[in-house]
Structures are given as structure tokens and as C-alpha cells.
Amino acid sequence: MTTRIIATGASVPEQIITNDDIAKVVETSDEWITQRTGIKQRHISAGENTSHFAIETAKKLIERANVNPEDIELIIVASVTPDYGTPSLGCMVQKAIGASKAVAFDITAACSGFMFALSVADKYIQTGVYSNAIVIGAETLSKIVDWSDRTTCVLFGDGAGGAYVEKSEKEGIIKEEIGSKGEIYEILTQGYTPCANAFNDNESGVDPLWYVNMNGREVFKFATKSVVKSIDRVMENAGVTQEDIKYIVPHQANIRIVDVISNKLKIPKEKFYMNMDRFGNTSSASVPMALNELNEKGLIERGDKIILTGFGGGMTWGTMLITW
Ligand code: UT7
């Protein structure tokens, strides 16, 4: 018995912001952004919040999987940019699609969020607690980047992606691992809220650490090391080699990170599915958005083996080998 992806879906804002558009806001250029990251444009919200994209994705999943919302048992949304501290995005999705019998919650593992959420859903299904789940990664990163900081604002985009998964007798998720390295959490942070109250001297207001703060080079090093090791371990534990893998769907952060991973693992770059040129880094939405595109383009067939892999703040990583 496995957990199998039955349907995928995604939703992005209509508004497209090119590198040239960003060069009007901060001192940068299309050339710098393209060469250093591989990103050419990103979709940026014109006011819709994260729940909008999560809900649109969930509606597509219900329609494509042809399931009754009343039969959905579990909804997990991964996000670092929820609309509220509470309620969770999961509960907002539950209401919008009418999944009244589901249990819904959010998890946070930054850009590895979808991998963590899918891993949790898989465990609930494997242990027989639930038999199906909607798993979504959704972000509106445009609301948490400092638009005067050229070292971060050029990287990110908005959107959501997700999967409807079910208990199945056929092959689905074969092997997976998720991991954390909290000791280096300070290299990538966002959303710091100072403890200000009526009984201490702390001032309230937006702390500069509210915005995305990143040591790009350290994150780069962490990403290449952790993802290479993680893919290697998962393939070894599953007894497969790169010849058995049709596609690797990596977190869409930077084309140069994928170059390094491809070289170190000696896996041809063509096997890595990339769409960061059009969407930028959408954090927890990036892997499911890319997977959905791969699926919509008909590039994968049932029976193909693919690897999903992500890394992000925490620091965290997650890799999953699945039979499509
Ligand atoms: O989802 C997880 C999120 N994060 C990541 O995956 C990020 C991983 N890291 C990276 O992708 C890369 O480190 C970056 C793309 C963030 C930066 O690339 P880099 O090659 O590591 O550049 P750098 O930070 O070493 O900066 C090189 C130069 C600096 O100028 P000087 O000191 O050499 O004069 C920067 O000030 O480039 C400058 N720079 C820029 N110039 C034009 C930094 N950002 C920009 C910019 N436009 N947007």
C-alpha cells in the first residue's frame, strides 16, 4: 500500500514582473539576475493574498481528481506567508471548497514546506488514519521581501501548487526523507516579531528582521551539499540509479544550484525540470508548481520514476522518490 499522487494543480497571479521592471525599483539589471539566478520574470500578486492561490489550487485538485469535497479527509498547507497567524490557510481552504469533514492545518518548513507536508500526509495515510489528502504549498512572498534590498527582492515570486493524494495498491511514494539543521537557522530568516508588550521596554512596530534576511552564499553552500546527499541517500535506499529516474523536480531557487547538483551527482541537467525562469523562487509552492507543469505538459507517464527535492529556511531539506 502506498500514497499516490492522483492529481496536481497550481495557481499564480496574472501580473508578470520582468527583470527590467525590477531594475526600475532597485539598482540591478536583467543581465545580473539572469546570469546569477536563471530568473527572467516572476508572477506578483496585485492584491490577492495567499489563501486566494491556495483555494484556486484546491479547486483544481478537486475537479481534476473528480472527488467530492465532502470526502476529503485531510488538508495540509505549507506556507511562510499565510494571510493570518490564525486561522490556518488549511482551514480557509476547507471552508472555500466545502470539505466539511476534513481536518486542516498548516506547516512551516520554508521552501521545503511542500516536501514536509507531503511527508506528513503520507504518514497519516500509511498508518491508516486517513485515506486521502490535499497537500498545497502557497506563498505571497512579495509581501515579505524588502523591495529596497536588491540581494533578495529579485529572487522571489508568488503562487501556489499542490497535489491530491490517495491510499493506493499501486506504487506511489517509494522512499523519502526530510531533514533539519537548526544550528544554522540564522542564515535565512523572515518574519521576526519582537516581544513588545505593556510591561517591557521593547518598542512595537515592524522590525527590520520582518523581511527576508539571507546570507546568499551560505544558503547556496547548504543547498548544494544537503540536496546532493539527500538525493544520493534516497536513491541508494530505494536501490535505484539515475538511469531509472525520468525527472528530478528541484526547488526552483537558482539555476546555478541545479548546475552544481547535476555535476556532483553526474545526472544530466536535462533530467532536472526547471521553470524558475518564468516564476522565480516561490518557496513552498515551487516544487508542486513545477511538478504540475511537468504533468500538464504530458512529460511524465504513469510508471515513470521521479524525484522531488527541496531545501530552505530552518535550515531544512526533503527528497521523495515516487512512481508516477
Ligand atoms: O529558497 C531558498 C532561498 N535562497 C537561495 O537559494 C539563495 C541561494 N543563494 C543564491 O542563489 C546566490 O547567493 C544569490 C543569487 C542570492 C547571490 O548570488 P552570488 O553569486 O552569491 O552573489 P553575491 O551575493 O556574492 O554578490 C556579488 C555581487 C555583490 O557586489 P560586490 O560586493 O561584488 O561589488 C553584490 O552587491 O553582486 C551584487 N549584487 C547585485 N548586483 C546587481 C547582489 N545582488 C544584486 C542584484 N543586482 N540584484
Short mmCIF file of C-alpha atoms and ligand atoms in Angstrom, two decimals:
data_model
loop_
_atom_site.label_atom_id
_atom_site.label_comp_id
_atom_site.label_asym_id
_atom_site.label_seq_id
_atom_site.Cartn_x
_atom_site.Cartn_y
_atom_site.Cartn_z
CA MET A 1 0.00 0.00 0.00
CA THR A 2 1.35 3.43 -0.90
CA THR A 3 0.38 7.06 -1.08
CA ARG A 4 -0.16 8.02 -4.71
CA ILE A 5 -0.46 11.40 -6.39
CA ILE A 6 -3.75 11.36 -8.29
CA ALA A 7 -3.92 14.98 -9.46
CA THR A 8 -1.84 18.16 -9.46
CA GLY A 9 -2.81 21.81 -9.73
CA ALA A 10 -1.42 25.32 -9.46
CA SER A 11 -2.46 28.95 -9.44
CA VAL A 12 -0.39 32.10 -9.97
CA PRO A 13 -1.15 35.83 -10.10
CA GLU A 14 -1.80 37.28 -13.53
CA GLN A 15 0.64 40.14 -13.06
CA ILE A 16 4.09 39.39 -14.52
CA ILE A 17 7.10 41.42 -13.33
CA THR A 18 10.19 41.17 -15.55
CA ASN A 19 13.79 41.75 -14.53
CA ASP A 20 13.64 45.09 -16.35
CA ASP A 21 10.60 46.05 -14.23
CA ILE A 22 12.60 45.29 -11.06
CA ALA A 23 15.53 47.33 -12.38
CA LYS A 24 13.20 50.35 -12.15
CA VAL A 25 12.80 49.77 -8.39
CA VAL A 26 16.34 48.75 -7.30
CA GLU A 27 19.80 49.03 -8.82
CA THR A 28 20.04 45.78 -10.78
CA SER A 29 19.87 44.52 -14.35
CA ASP A 30 18.32 41.76 -16.41
CA GLU A 31 21.86 40.59 -17.16
CA TRP A 32 22.86 40.23 -13.47
CA ILE A 33 19.66 38.47 -12.45
CA THR A 34 19.67 36.12 -15.45
CA GLN A 35 23.34 35.16 -15.12
CA ARG A 36 23.34 34.73 -11.33
CA THR A 37 19.96 33.05 -10.94
CA GLY A 38 18.38 32.00 -14.25
CA ILE A 39 15.26 34.01 -13.37
CA LYS A 40 13.73 36.20 -16.12
CA GLN A 41 10.35 37.07 -14.63
CA ARG A 42 8.04 36.24 -11.74
CA HIS A 43 4.28 36.46 -11.07
CA ILE A 44 3.49 39.02 -8.38
CA SER A 45 0.18 39.47 -6.59
CA ALA A 46 -1.84 42.55 -7.49
CA GLY A 47 -3.51 42.34 -4.07
CA GLU A 48 -4.72 38.76 -3.75
CA ASN A 49 -3.48 37.15 -0.56
CA THR A 50 -2.00 33.65 -0.19
CA SER A 51 -5.36 31.99 0.56
CA HIS A 52 -6.61 33.01 -2.89
CA PHE A 53 -3.93 30.96 -4.66
CA ALA A 54 -4.22 28.06 -2.21
CA ILE A 55 -8.01 27.93 -2.73
CA GLU A 56 -7.73 28.13 -6.54
CA THR A 57 -5.24 25.25 -6.41
CA ALA A 58 -7.52 23.18 -4.16
CA LYS A 59 -10.48 23.73 -6.51
CA LYS A 60 -8.41 22.44 -9.44
CA LEU A 61 -7.35 19.39 -7.43
CA ILE A 62 -10.96 18.53 -6.56
CA GLU A 63 -12.01 18.92 -10.18
CA ARG A 64 -9.09 17.03 -11.69
CA ALA A 65 -9.24 14.17 -9.19
CA ASN A 66 -13.02 14.16 -9.64
CA VAL A 67 -13.67 13.83 -5.91
CA ASN A 68 -16.43 15.12 -3.71
CA PRO A 69 -15.16 17.81 -1.28
CA GLU A 70 -17.17 16.09 1.48
CA ASP A 71 -14.93 13.04 1.07
CA ILE A 72 -11.66 14.92 1.64
CA GLU A 73 -10.16 13.75 4.94
CA LEU A 74 -7.02 15.85 5.35
CA ILE A 75 -5.85 19.27 4.13
CA ILE A 76 -2.28 20.40 4.78
CA VAL A 77 -0.97 23.73 3.50
CA ALA A 78 2.71 24.67 3.71
CA SER A 79 3.45 28.38 3.77
CA VAL A 80 5.61 31.07 5.31
CA THR A 81 3.21 33.78 4.14
CA PRO A 82 -0.26 32.85 5.45
CA ASP A 83 -2.99 35.50 5.44
CA TYR A 84 -3.33 35.23 9.22
CA GLY A 85 -1.43 33.90 12.23
CA THR A 86 -4.70 32.14 12.84
CA PRO A 87 -6.77 30.73 11.16
CA SER A 88 -4.52 28.46 9.17
CA LEU A 89 -4.63 28.53 5.39
CA GLY A 90 -5.77 24.91 5.67
CA CYS A 91 -8.97 25.99 7.45
CA MET A 92 -9.57 28.75 4.89
CA VAL A 93 -9.22 26.20 2.07
CA GLN A 94 -11.53 23.83 3.94
CA LYS A 95 -14.27 26.47 4.08
CA ALA A 96 -13.83 27.59 0.47
CA ILE A 97 -14.12 24.12 -1.04
CA GLY A 98 -16.69 22.79 1.43
CA ALA A 99 -14.52 19.96 2.77
CA SER A 100 -16.51 19.93 6.00
CA LYS A 101 -15.29 16.52 7.20
CA ALA A 102 -11.58 17.19 6.71
CA VAL A 103 -9.03 18.06 9.36
CA ALA A 104 -6.98 21.04 8.17
CA PHE A 105 -3.76 22.64 9.32
CA ASP A 106 -0.60 24.39 8.12
CA ILE A 107 3.04 23.51 8.48
CA THR A 108 6.13 25.63 8.04
CA ALA A 109 9.40 24.41 6.61
CA ALA A 110 10.06 27.37 4.28
CA CYS A 111 11.00 26.24 0.78
CA SER A 112 10.97 22.57 1.86
CA GLY A 113 7.39 23.08 3.06
CA PHE A 114 5.66 21.03 0.37
CA MET A 115 8.08 18.14 0.91
CA PHE A 116 7.37 18.20 4.66
CA ALA A 117 3.60 18.47 4.11
CA LEU A 118 3.57 15.57 1.66
CA SER A 119 5.69 13.53 4.06
CA VAL A 120 3.19 14.17 6.90
CA ALA A 121 0.21 13.32 4.67
CA ASP A 122 1.98 10.13 3.61
CA LYS A 123 2.44 9.08 7.25
CA TYR A 124 -1.26 9.64 8.05
CA ILE A 125 -2.17 7.55 5.01
CA GLN A 126 0.42 4.84 5.70
CA THR A 127 -0.79 4.45 9.28
CA GLY A 128 -4.40 4.16 8.14
CA VAL A 129 -5.62 7.30 9.91
CA TYR A 130 -6.77 8.95 6.67
CA SER A 131 -7.14 7.64 3.15
CA ASN A 132 -6.72 10.84 1.16
CA ALA A 133 -5.33 14.36 1.41
CA ILE A 134 -4.99 17.68 -0.31
CA VAL A 135 -1.43 18.97 0.07
CA ILE A 136 -0.59 22.51 -1.03
CA GLY A 137 2.38 24.87 -0.97
CA ALA A 138 1.21 28.50 -1.23
CA GLU A 139 3.04 31.79 -0.95
CA THR A 140 2.75 35.52 -1.49
CA LEU A 141 6.42 36.25 -0.95
CA SER A 142 6.01 39.72 -2.46
CA LYS A 143 4.54 40.84 0.87
CA ILE A 144 7.54 39.80 2.91
CA VAL A 145 10.51 40.84 0.77
CA ASP A 146 12.19 44.18 1.29
CA TRP A 147 11.66 45.85 -2.09
CA SER A 148 14.66 48.09 -1.46
CA ASP A 149 17.04 45.13 -0.98
CA ARG A 150 18.34 44.03 -4.38
CA THR A 151 20.08 40.98 -2.93
CA THR A 152 16.73 39.33 -2.15
CA CYS A 153 13.84 41.08 -3.92
CA VAL A 154 14.92 39.90 -7.38
CA LEU A 155 14.64 36.24 -6.39
CA PHE A 156 11.09 35.61 -5.31
CA GLY A 157 7.62 35.19 -6.84
CA ASP A 158 4.06 34.39 -5.76
CA GLY A 159 1.83 31.39 -6.41
CA ALA A 160 0.61 28.02 -5.20
CA GLY A 161 0.83 24.41 -6.27
CA GLY A 162 -0.47 21.19 -4.84
CA ALA A 163 -1.41 17.56 -5.13
CA TYR A 164 -4.37 15.38 -4.26
CA VAL A 165 -3.06 12.08 -2.86
CA GLU A 166 -4.79 8.83 -2.03
CA LYS A 167 -4.15 5.46 -0.44
CA SER A 168 -3.40 3.09 -3.31
CA GLU A 169 -2.49 -0.52 -4.06
CA LYS A 170 -0.33 0.77 -6.92
CA GLU A 171 3.18 2.21 -6.50
CA GLY A 172 3.33 5.82 -5.34
CA ILE A 173 5.73 7.34 -2.85
CA ILE A 174 8.57 4.81 -2.67
CA LYS A 175 11.20 6.41 -0.44
CA GLU A 176 11.56 9.78 1.20
CA GLU A 177 13.49 11.71 3.77
CA ILE A 178 13.11 15.10 5.37
CA GLY A 179 15.80 16.78 7.42
CA SER A 180 16.61 19.82 9.53
CA LYS A 181 19.77 21.65 10.52
CA GLY A 182 18.59 24.19 13.07
CA GLU A 183 22.12 25.04 14.14
CA ILE A 184 22.48 27.33 11.11
CA TYR A 185 18.96 28.81 11.16
CA GLU A 186 20.28 32.38 11.13
CA ILE A 187 21.48 32.21 7.51
CA LEU A 188 17.89 32.55 6.28
CA THR A 189 15.19 34.17 8.38
CA GLN A 190 11.92 36.02 7.91
CA GLY A 191 9.02 37.19 9.99
CA TYR A 192 10.75 38.04 13.26
CA THR A 193 8.23 39.61 15.62
CA PRO A 194 9.80 41.26 18.66
CA CYS A 195 8.28 40.64 22.06
CA ALA A 196 6.67 44.00 22.77
CA ASN A 197 4.06 44.33 25.48
CA ALA A 198 2.79 46.84 28.00
CA PHE A 199 5.20 45.57 30.67
CA ASN A 200 8.57 45.80 28.96
CA ASP A 201 10.54 48.47 27.15
CA ASN A 202 10.52 46.92 23.72
CA GLU A 203 9.15 49.13 21.02
CA SER A 204 6.45 47.74 18.81
CA GLY A 205 6.36 48.23 15.05
CA VAL A 206 7.84 46.39 12.11
CA ASP A 207 11.29 45.02 12.93
CA PRO A 208 13.78 45.02 10.02
CA LEU A 209 14.06 41.29 10.63
CA TRP A 210 10.45 41.01 9.47
CA TYR A 211 11.73 40.92 5.90
CA VAL A 212 13.59 38.07 4.24
CA ASN A 213 17.18 38.16 5.51
CA MET A 214 19.57 35.85 3.79
CA ASN A 215 23.23 35.05 3.58
CA GLY A 216 23.00 34.00 -0.07
CA ARG A 217 26.41 32.34 -0.29
CA GLU A 218 25.88 30.23 2.85
CA VAL A 219 22.42 29.21 1.67
CA PHE A 220 23.94 28.27 -1.69
CA LYS A 221 26.53 26.05 0.02
CA PHE A 222 23.93 24.44 2.29
CA ALA A 223 21.59 23.81 -0.64
CA THR A 224 24.11 22.10 -2.86
CA LYS A 225 25.53 19.93 -0.06
CA SER A 226 22.24 18.89 1.51
CA VAL A 227 20.37 18.20 -1.72
CA VAL A 228 23.21 16.18 -3.26
CA LYS A 229 23.49 13.99 -0.14
CA SER A 230 19.74 13.67 0.18
CA ILE A 231 19.13 12.58 -3.43
CA ASP A 232 22.04 10.15 -3.19
CA ARG A 233 20.70 8.59 0.04
CA VAL A 234 17.14 8.27 -1.22
CA MET A 235 18.26 6.62 -4.48
CA GLU A 236 20.58 4.26 -2.60
CA ASN A 237 17.93 3.32 -0.03
CA ALA A 238 15.48 2.61 -2.85
CA GLY A 239 18.07 0.64 -4.85
CA VAL A 240 17.68 2.79 -7.96
CA THR A 241 20.25 4.57 -10.11
CA GLN A 242 19.93 7.79 -12.05
CA GLU A 243 19.17 5.77 -15.22
CA ASP A 244 15.90 4.71 -13.56
CA ILE A 245 14.85 8.34 -12.97
CA LYS A 246 12.87 10.18 -15.64
CA TYR A 247 12.86 13.61 -14.00
CA ILE A 248 14.10 15.40 -10.91
CA VAL A 249 11.87 18.27 -9.81
CA PRO A 250 14.05 20.52 -7.63
CA HIS A 251 13.17 23.60 -5.62
CA GLN A 252 13.31 26.44 -8.14
CA ALA A 253 15.74 28.77 -6.37
CA ASN A 254 18.68 29.27 -8.68
CA ILE A 255 19.80 27.60 -11.91
CA ARG A 256 23.40 27.61 -10.65
CA ILE A 257 22.39 25.49 -7.64
CA VAL A 258 20.90 22.96 -10.05
CA ASP A 259 24.11 23.06 -12.17
CA VAL A 260 26.19 22.13 -9.12
CA ILE A 261 23.80 19.36 -8.06
CA SER A 262 23.72 17.96 -11.59
CA ASN A 263 27.55 17.98 -11.83
CA LYS A 264 28.13 16.46 -8.40
CA LEU A 265 25.60 13.68 -8.90
CA LYS A 266 26.60 13.21 -12.56
CA ILE A 267 22.94 13.37 -13.52
CA PRO A 268 22.36 15.12 -16.87
CA LYS A 269 20.89 18.59 -16.49
CA GLU A 270 18.08 17.71 -18.91
CA LYS A 271 16.64 15.46 -16.21
CA PHE A 272 16.09 18.45 -13.91
CA TYR A 273 12.76 20.12 -14.64
CA MET A 274 13.06 23.87 -14.26
CA ASN A 275 10.66 26.78 -14.56
CA MET A 276 12.37 29.38 -12.34
CA ASP A 277 12.97 31.48 -15.48
CA ARG A 278 9.22 32.22 -15.54
CA PHE A 279 8.20 32.04 -11.88
CA GLY A 280 11.27 32.79 -9.75
CA ASN A 281 11.57 31.22 -6.31
CA THR A 282 8.07 30.65 -4.91
CA SER A 283 9.29 28.90 -1.72
CA SER A 284 6.96 26.08 -0.68
CA ALA A 285 4.97 26.44 -3.93
CA SER A 286 7.94 25.88 -6.21
CA VAL A 287 8.15 22.07 -6.26
CA PRO A 288 4.39 21.46 -6.69
CA MET A 289 4.13 24.23 -9.31
CA ALA A 290 6.95 22.64 -11.33
CA LEU A 291 5.51 19.16 -10.85
CA ASN A 292 2.12 20.40 -12.04
CA GLU A 293 3.69 21.91 -15.14
CA LEU A 294 5.54 18.68 -15.90
CA ASN A 295 2.25 16.83 -15.54
CA GLU A 296 0.19 19.32 -17.58
CA LYS A 297 2.73 19.19 -20.40
CA GLY A 298 2.36 15.41 -20.52
CA LEU A 299 6.08 14.90 -19.93
CA ILE A 300 5.56 12.12 -17.38
CA GLU A 301 3.64 8.89 -17.77
CA ARG A 302 2.23 6.57 -15.15
CA GLY A 303 5.04 4.21 -14.08
CA ASP A 304 7.84 6.78 -14.53
CA LYS A 305 10.09 7.31 -11.54
CA ILE A 306 10.63 10.91 -10.50
CA ILE A 307 12.35 12.64 -7.62
CA LEU A 308 11.00 15.73 -5.86
CA THR A 309 13.54 17.64 -3.78
CA GLY A 310 13.59 20.89 -1.84
CA PHE A 311 15.67 22.89 0.60
CA GLY A 312 15.04 26.04 2.56
CA GLY A 313 14.97 28.05 5.76
CA GLY A 314 15.28 26.26 9.08
CA MET A 315 17.53 25.04 7.51
CA THR A 316 15.56 22.16 6.08
CA TRP A 317 15.52 19.75 3.16
CA GLY A 318 13.32 16.99 1.81
CA THR A 319 13.54 14.46 -1.02
CA MET A 320 10.98 11.99 -2.29
CA LEU A 321 11.22 9.22 -4.88
CA ILE A 322 7.85 8.44 -6.41
CA THR A 323 6.43 6.25 -9.09
CA TRP A 324 4.14 8.44 -11.11
O1 UT7 B 1 14.73 29.24 -1.24
C1 UT7 B 1 15.96 29.33 -0.61
C2 UT7 B 1 16.43 30.63 -0.92
N1 UT7 B 1 17.67 31.04 -1.27
C3 UT7 B 1 18.55 30.59 -2.15
O2 UT7 B 1 18.50 29.57 -2.72
C4 UT7 B 1 19.69 31.52 -2.37
C5 UT7 B 1 21.00 30.86 -2.59
N2 UT7 B 1 21.97 31.83 -3.00
C6 UT7 B 1 21.96 32.38 -4.23
O3 UT7 B 1 21.16 32.00 -5.08
C7 UT7 B 1 23.02 33.40 -4.56
O4 UT7 B 1 23.91 33.51 -3.48
C8 UT7 B 1 22.42 34.82 -4.88
C9 UT7 B 1 21.69 34.77 -6.21
C10 UT7 B 1 21.47 35.25 -3.77
C11 UT7 B 1 23.55 35.83 -4.99
O5 UT7 B 1 24.49 35.42 -5.97
P1 UT7 B 1 26.05 35.44 -5.66
O6 UT7 B 1 26.72 34.99 -6.86
O7 UT7 B 1 26.26 34.65 -4.39
O8 UT7 B 1 26.33 36.99 -5.47
P2 UT7 B 1 26.93 37.75 -4.20
O9 UT7 B 1 25.95 37.80 -3.09
O10 UT7 B 1 28.28 37.20 -3.92
O11 UT7 B 1 27.09 39.22 -4.78
C12 UT7 B 1 28.01 39.51 -5.85
C13 UT7 B 1 27.90 40.98 -6.19
C14 UT7 B 1 27.98 41.89 -4.96
O12 UT7 B 1 28.69 43.07 -5.34
P3 UT7 B 1 30.25 43.23 -4.98
O13 UT7 B 1 30.32 43.13 -3.49
O14 UT7 B 1 30.96 42.11 -5.67
O15 UT7 B 1 30.56 44.58 -5.53
C15 UT7 B 1 26.54 42.27 -4.71
O16 UT7 B 1 26.40 43.51 -4.07
O17 UT7 B 1 26.64 41.25 -6.80
C16 UT7 B 1 25.99 42.33 -6.11
N3 UT7 B 1 24.55 42.11 -6.18
C17 UT7 B 1 23.80 42.56 -7.19
N4 UT7 B 1 24.08 43.28 -8.28
C18 UT7 B 1 23.09 43.56 -9.13
C19 UT7 B 1 23.77 41.42 -5.30
N5 UT7 B 1 22.51 41.42 -5.74
C20 UT7 B 1 22.49 42.12 -6.91
C21 UT7 B 1 21.49 42.47 -7.82
N6 UT7 B 1 21.81 43.16 -8.92
N7 UT7 B 1 20.21 42.08 -7.65
#
